mmCIF file of C-alpha atoms in Angstrom:
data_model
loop_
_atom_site.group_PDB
_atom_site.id
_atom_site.type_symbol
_atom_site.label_atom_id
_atom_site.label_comp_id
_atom_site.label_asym_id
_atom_site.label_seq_id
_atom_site.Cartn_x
_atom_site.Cartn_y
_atom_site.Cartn_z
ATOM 1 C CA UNK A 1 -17.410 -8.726 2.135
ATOM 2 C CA UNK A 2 -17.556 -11.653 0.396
ATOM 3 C CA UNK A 3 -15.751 -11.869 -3.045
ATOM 4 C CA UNK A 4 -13.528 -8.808 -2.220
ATOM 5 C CA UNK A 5 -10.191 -9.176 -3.466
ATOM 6 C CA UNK A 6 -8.116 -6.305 -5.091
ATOM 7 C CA UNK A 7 -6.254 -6.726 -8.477
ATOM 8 C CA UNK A 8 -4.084 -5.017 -10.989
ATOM 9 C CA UNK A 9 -6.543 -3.014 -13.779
ATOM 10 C CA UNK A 10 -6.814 -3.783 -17.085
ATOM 11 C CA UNK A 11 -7.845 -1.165 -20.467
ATOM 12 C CA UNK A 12 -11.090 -3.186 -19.848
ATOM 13 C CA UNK A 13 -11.591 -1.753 -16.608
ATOM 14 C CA UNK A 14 -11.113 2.117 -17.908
ATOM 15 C CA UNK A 15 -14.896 2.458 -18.254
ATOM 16 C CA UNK A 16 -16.071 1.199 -15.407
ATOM 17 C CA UNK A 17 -13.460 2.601 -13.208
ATOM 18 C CA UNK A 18 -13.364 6.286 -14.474
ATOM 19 C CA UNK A 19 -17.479 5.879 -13.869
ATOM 20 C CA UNK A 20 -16.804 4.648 -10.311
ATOM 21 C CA UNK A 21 -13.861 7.634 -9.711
ATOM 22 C CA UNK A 22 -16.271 10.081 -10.589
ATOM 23 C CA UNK A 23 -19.453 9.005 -8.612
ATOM 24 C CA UNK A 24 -16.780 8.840 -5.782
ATOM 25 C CA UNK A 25 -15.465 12.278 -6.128
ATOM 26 C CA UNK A 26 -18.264 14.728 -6.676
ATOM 27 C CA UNK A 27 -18.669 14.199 -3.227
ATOM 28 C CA UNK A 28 -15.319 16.192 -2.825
ATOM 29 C CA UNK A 29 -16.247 18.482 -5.400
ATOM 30 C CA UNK A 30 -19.687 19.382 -3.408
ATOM 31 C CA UNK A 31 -17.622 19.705 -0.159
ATOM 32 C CA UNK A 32 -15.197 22.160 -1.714
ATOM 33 C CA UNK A 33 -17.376 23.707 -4.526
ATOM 34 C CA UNK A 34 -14.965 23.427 -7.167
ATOM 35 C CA UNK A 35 -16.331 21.043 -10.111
ATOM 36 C CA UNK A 36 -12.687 20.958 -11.777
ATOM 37 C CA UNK A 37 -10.748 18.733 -9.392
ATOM 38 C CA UNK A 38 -8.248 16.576 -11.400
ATOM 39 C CA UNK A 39 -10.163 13.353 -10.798
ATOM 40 C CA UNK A 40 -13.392 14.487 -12.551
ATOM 41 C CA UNK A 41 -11.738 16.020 -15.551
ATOM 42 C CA UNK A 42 -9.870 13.199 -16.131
ATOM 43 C CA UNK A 43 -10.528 11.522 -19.716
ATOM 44 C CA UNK A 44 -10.800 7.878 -20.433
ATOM 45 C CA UNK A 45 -7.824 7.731 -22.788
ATOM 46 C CA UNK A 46 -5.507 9.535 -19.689
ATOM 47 C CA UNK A 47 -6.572 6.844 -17.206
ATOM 48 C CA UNK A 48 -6.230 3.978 -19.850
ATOM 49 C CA UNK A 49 -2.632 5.652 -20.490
ATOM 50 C CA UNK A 50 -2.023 4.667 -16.341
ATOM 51 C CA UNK A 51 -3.641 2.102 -16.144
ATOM 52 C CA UNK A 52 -1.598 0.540 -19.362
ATOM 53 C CA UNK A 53 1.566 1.857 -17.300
ATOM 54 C CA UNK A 54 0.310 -0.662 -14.605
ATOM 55 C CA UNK A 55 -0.121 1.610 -11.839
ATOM 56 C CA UNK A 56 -4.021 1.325 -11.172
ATOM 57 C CA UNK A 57 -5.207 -1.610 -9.060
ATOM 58 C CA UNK A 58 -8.938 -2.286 -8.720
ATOM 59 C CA UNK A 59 -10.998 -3.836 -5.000
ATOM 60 C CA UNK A 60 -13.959 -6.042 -6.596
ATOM 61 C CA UNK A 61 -16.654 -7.560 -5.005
ATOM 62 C CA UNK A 62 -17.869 -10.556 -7.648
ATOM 63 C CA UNK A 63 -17.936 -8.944 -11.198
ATOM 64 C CA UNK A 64 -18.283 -5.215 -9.746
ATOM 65 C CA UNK A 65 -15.218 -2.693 -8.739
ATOM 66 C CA UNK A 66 -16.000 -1.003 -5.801
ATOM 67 C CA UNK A 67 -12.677 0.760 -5.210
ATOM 68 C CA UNK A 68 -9.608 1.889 -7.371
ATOM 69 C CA UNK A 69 -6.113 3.175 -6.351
ATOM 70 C CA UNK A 70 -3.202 4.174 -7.908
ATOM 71 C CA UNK A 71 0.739 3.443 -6.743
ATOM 72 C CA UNK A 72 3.242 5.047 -8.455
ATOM 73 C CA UNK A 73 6.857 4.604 -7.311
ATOM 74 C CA UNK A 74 9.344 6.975 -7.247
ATOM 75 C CA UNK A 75 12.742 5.721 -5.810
ATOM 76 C CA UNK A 76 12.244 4.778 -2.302
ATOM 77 C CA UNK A 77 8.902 6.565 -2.662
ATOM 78 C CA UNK A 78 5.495 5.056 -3.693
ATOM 79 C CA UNK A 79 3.048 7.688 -4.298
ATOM 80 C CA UNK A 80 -0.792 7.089 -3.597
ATOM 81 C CA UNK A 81 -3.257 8.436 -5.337
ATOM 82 C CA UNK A 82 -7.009 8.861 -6.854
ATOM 83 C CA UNK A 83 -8.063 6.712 -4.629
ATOM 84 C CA UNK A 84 -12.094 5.891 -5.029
ATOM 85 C CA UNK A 85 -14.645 3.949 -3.375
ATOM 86 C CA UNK A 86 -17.739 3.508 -4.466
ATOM 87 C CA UNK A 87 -20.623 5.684 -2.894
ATOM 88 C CA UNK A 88 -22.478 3.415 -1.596
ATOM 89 C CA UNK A 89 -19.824 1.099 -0.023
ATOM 90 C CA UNK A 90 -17.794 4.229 1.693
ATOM 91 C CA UNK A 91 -17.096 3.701 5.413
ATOM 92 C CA UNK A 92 -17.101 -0.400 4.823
ATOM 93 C CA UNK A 93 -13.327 -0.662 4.593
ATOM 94 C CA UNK A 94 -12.691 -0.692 0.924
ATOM 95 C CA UNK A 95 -10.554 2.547 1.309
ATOM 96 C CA UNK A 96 -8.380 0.783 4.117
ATOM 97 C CA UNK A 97 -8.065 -2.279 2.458
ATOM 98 C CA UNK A 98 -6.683 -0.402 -0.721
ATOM 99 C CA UNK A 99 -4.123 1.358 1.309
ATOM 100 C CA UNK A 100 -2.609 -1.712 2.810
ATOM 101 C CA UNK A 101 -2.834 -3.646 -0.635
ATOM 102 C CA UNK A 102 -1.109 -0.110 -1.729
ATOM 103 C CA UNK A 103 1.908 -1.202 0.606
ATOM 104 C CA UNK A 104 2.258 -4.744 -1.198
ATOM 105 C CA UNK A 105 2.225 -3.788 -4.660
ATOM 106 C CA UNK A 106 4.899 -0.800 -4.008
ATOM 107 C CA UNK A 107 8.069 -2.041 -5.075
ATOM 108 C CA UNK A 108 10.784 -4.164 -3.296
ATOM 109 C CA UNK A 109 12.783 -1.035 -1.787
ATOM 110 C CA UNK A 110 10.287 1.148 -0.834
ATOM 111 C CA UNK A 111 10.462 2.927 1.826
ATOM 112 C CA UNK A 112 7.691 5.671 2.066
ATOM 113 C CA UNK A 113 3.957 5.812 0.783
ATOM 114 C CA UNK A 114 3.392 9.449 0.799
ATOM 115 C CA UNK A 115 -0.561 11.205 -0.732
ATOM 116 C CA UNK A 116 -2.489 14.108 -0.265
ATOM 117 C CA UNK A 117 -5.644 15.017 0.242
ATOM 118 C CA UNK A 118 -7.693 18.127 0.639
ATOM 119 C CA UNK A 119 -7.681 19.792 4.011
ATOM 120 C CA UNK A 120 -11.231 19.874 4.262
ATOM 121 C CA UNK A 121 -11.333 15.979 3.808
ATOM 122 C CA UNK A 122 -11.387 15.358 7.752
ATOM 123 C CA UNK A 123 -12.523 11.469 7.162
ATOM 124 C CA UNK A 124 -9.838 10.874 4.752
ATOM 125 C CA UNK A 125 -7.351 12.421 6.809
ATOM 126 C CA UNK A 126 -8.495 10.508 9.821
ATOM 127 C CA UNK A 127 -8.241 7.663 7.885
ATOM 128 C CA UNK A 128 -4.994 8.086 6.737
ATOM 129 C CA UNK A 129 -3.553 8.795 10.188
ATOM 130 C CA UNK A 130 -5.200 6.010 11.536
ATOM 131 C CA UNK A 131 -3.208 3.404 9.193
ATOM 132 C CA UNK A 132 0.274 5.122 10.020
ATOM 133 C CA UNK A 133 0.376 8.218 7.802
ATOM 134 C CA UNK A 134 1.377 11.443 9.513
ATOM 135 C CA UNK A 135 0.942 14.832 7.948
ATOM 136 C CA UNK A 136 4.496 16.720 6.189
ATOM 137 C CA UNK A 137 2.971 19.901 4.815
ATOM 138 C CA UNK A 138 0.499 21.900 2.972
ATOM 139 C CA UNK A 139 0.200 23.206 -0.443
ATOM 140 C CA UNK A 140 -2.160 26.225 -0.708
ATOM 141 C CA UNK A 141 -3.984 25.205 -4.314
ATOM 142 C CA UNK A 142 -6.382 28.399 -4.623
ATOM 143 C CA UNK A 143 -8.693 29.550 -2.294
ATOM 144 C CA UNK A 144 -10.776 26.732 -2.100
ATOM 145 C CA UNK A 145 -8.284 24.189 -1.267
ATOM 146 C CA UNK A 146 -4.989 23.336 0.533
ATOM 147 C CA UNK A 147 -3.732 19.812 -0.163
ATOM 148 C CA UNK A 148 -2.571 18.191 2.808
ATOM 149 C CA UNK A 149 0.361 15.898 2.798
ATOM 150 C CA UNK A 150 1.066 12.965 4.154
ATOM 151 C CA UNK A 151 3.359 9.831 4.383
ATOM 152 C CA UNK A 152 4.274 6.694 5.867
ATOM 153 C CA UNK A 153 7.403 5.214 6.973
ATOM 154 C CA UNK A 154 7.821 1.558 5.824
ATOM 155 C CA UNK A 155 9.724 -1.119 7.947
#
């Protein structure tokens, strides 16, 4: 991919990347037939608020994000989250490649990158096991979803 590179978000970027974490999530929604997951009823002044906090980093390839992620410490804990790829560009890496550039921009003393996911996202979760992360528990949501946690040790 040439041009990729991965870089803190700006309030610029709120538009195009709440457009881009939508497009990549009704795929979830349609997969779990719930149109209400967090990450499409998100506003654009809550992810601007994040964003301004400096937790949202953005995978671009020339002038177009293709990927967001968010890393939000917590002690020795960084937590991952919303994580989006665009559509058309899932399965091409941009998800891994945002999960190790997670790992450098967590803070000097972190020791775990922990996220979740829903249990009936098998390629995420395959993913995520893949790069390291192994599964700690599950969180019964409502019928239509159990959130499936999982972390990584650092070294």
């Amino acid at each position: 991919m040439d041009g990729f590179h991965i870089t803190p978000a700006t309030p610029a970027d709120t538009g195009e990347l709440l457009t881009l974490q939508y497009a990549a999530y009704i795929t979830e929604a349609r997969l779990y037939e719930k149109w209400d997951l967090p990450p499409l009823t998100e506003t654009r002044e809550q992810l601007e608020r994040v964003i301004a906090s400096g937790e949202v980093y953005k995978a671009v390839i020339g002038a177009r994000a293709v990927g967001k992620i968010r890393v939000r410490p917590d002690g020795e804990v960084a937590h991952v989250g919303r994580i989006a790829v665009a559509p058309d560009l899932q399965g091409m890496g941009v998800g891994t490649r945002l999960l190790a550039a997670a790992e450098d921009f967590a803070p000097a003393g972190t020791r775990r990158m922990a996220l979740f996911t829903g249990h009936k996202s098998v390629p995420n979760i395959r993913l995520y096991e893949r790069l390291g992360y192994r599964e700690t528990h599950r969180v019964p949501v409502d019928e239509q979803v159990t959130l499936v946690h999982l972390a990584k040790e650092l070294v």
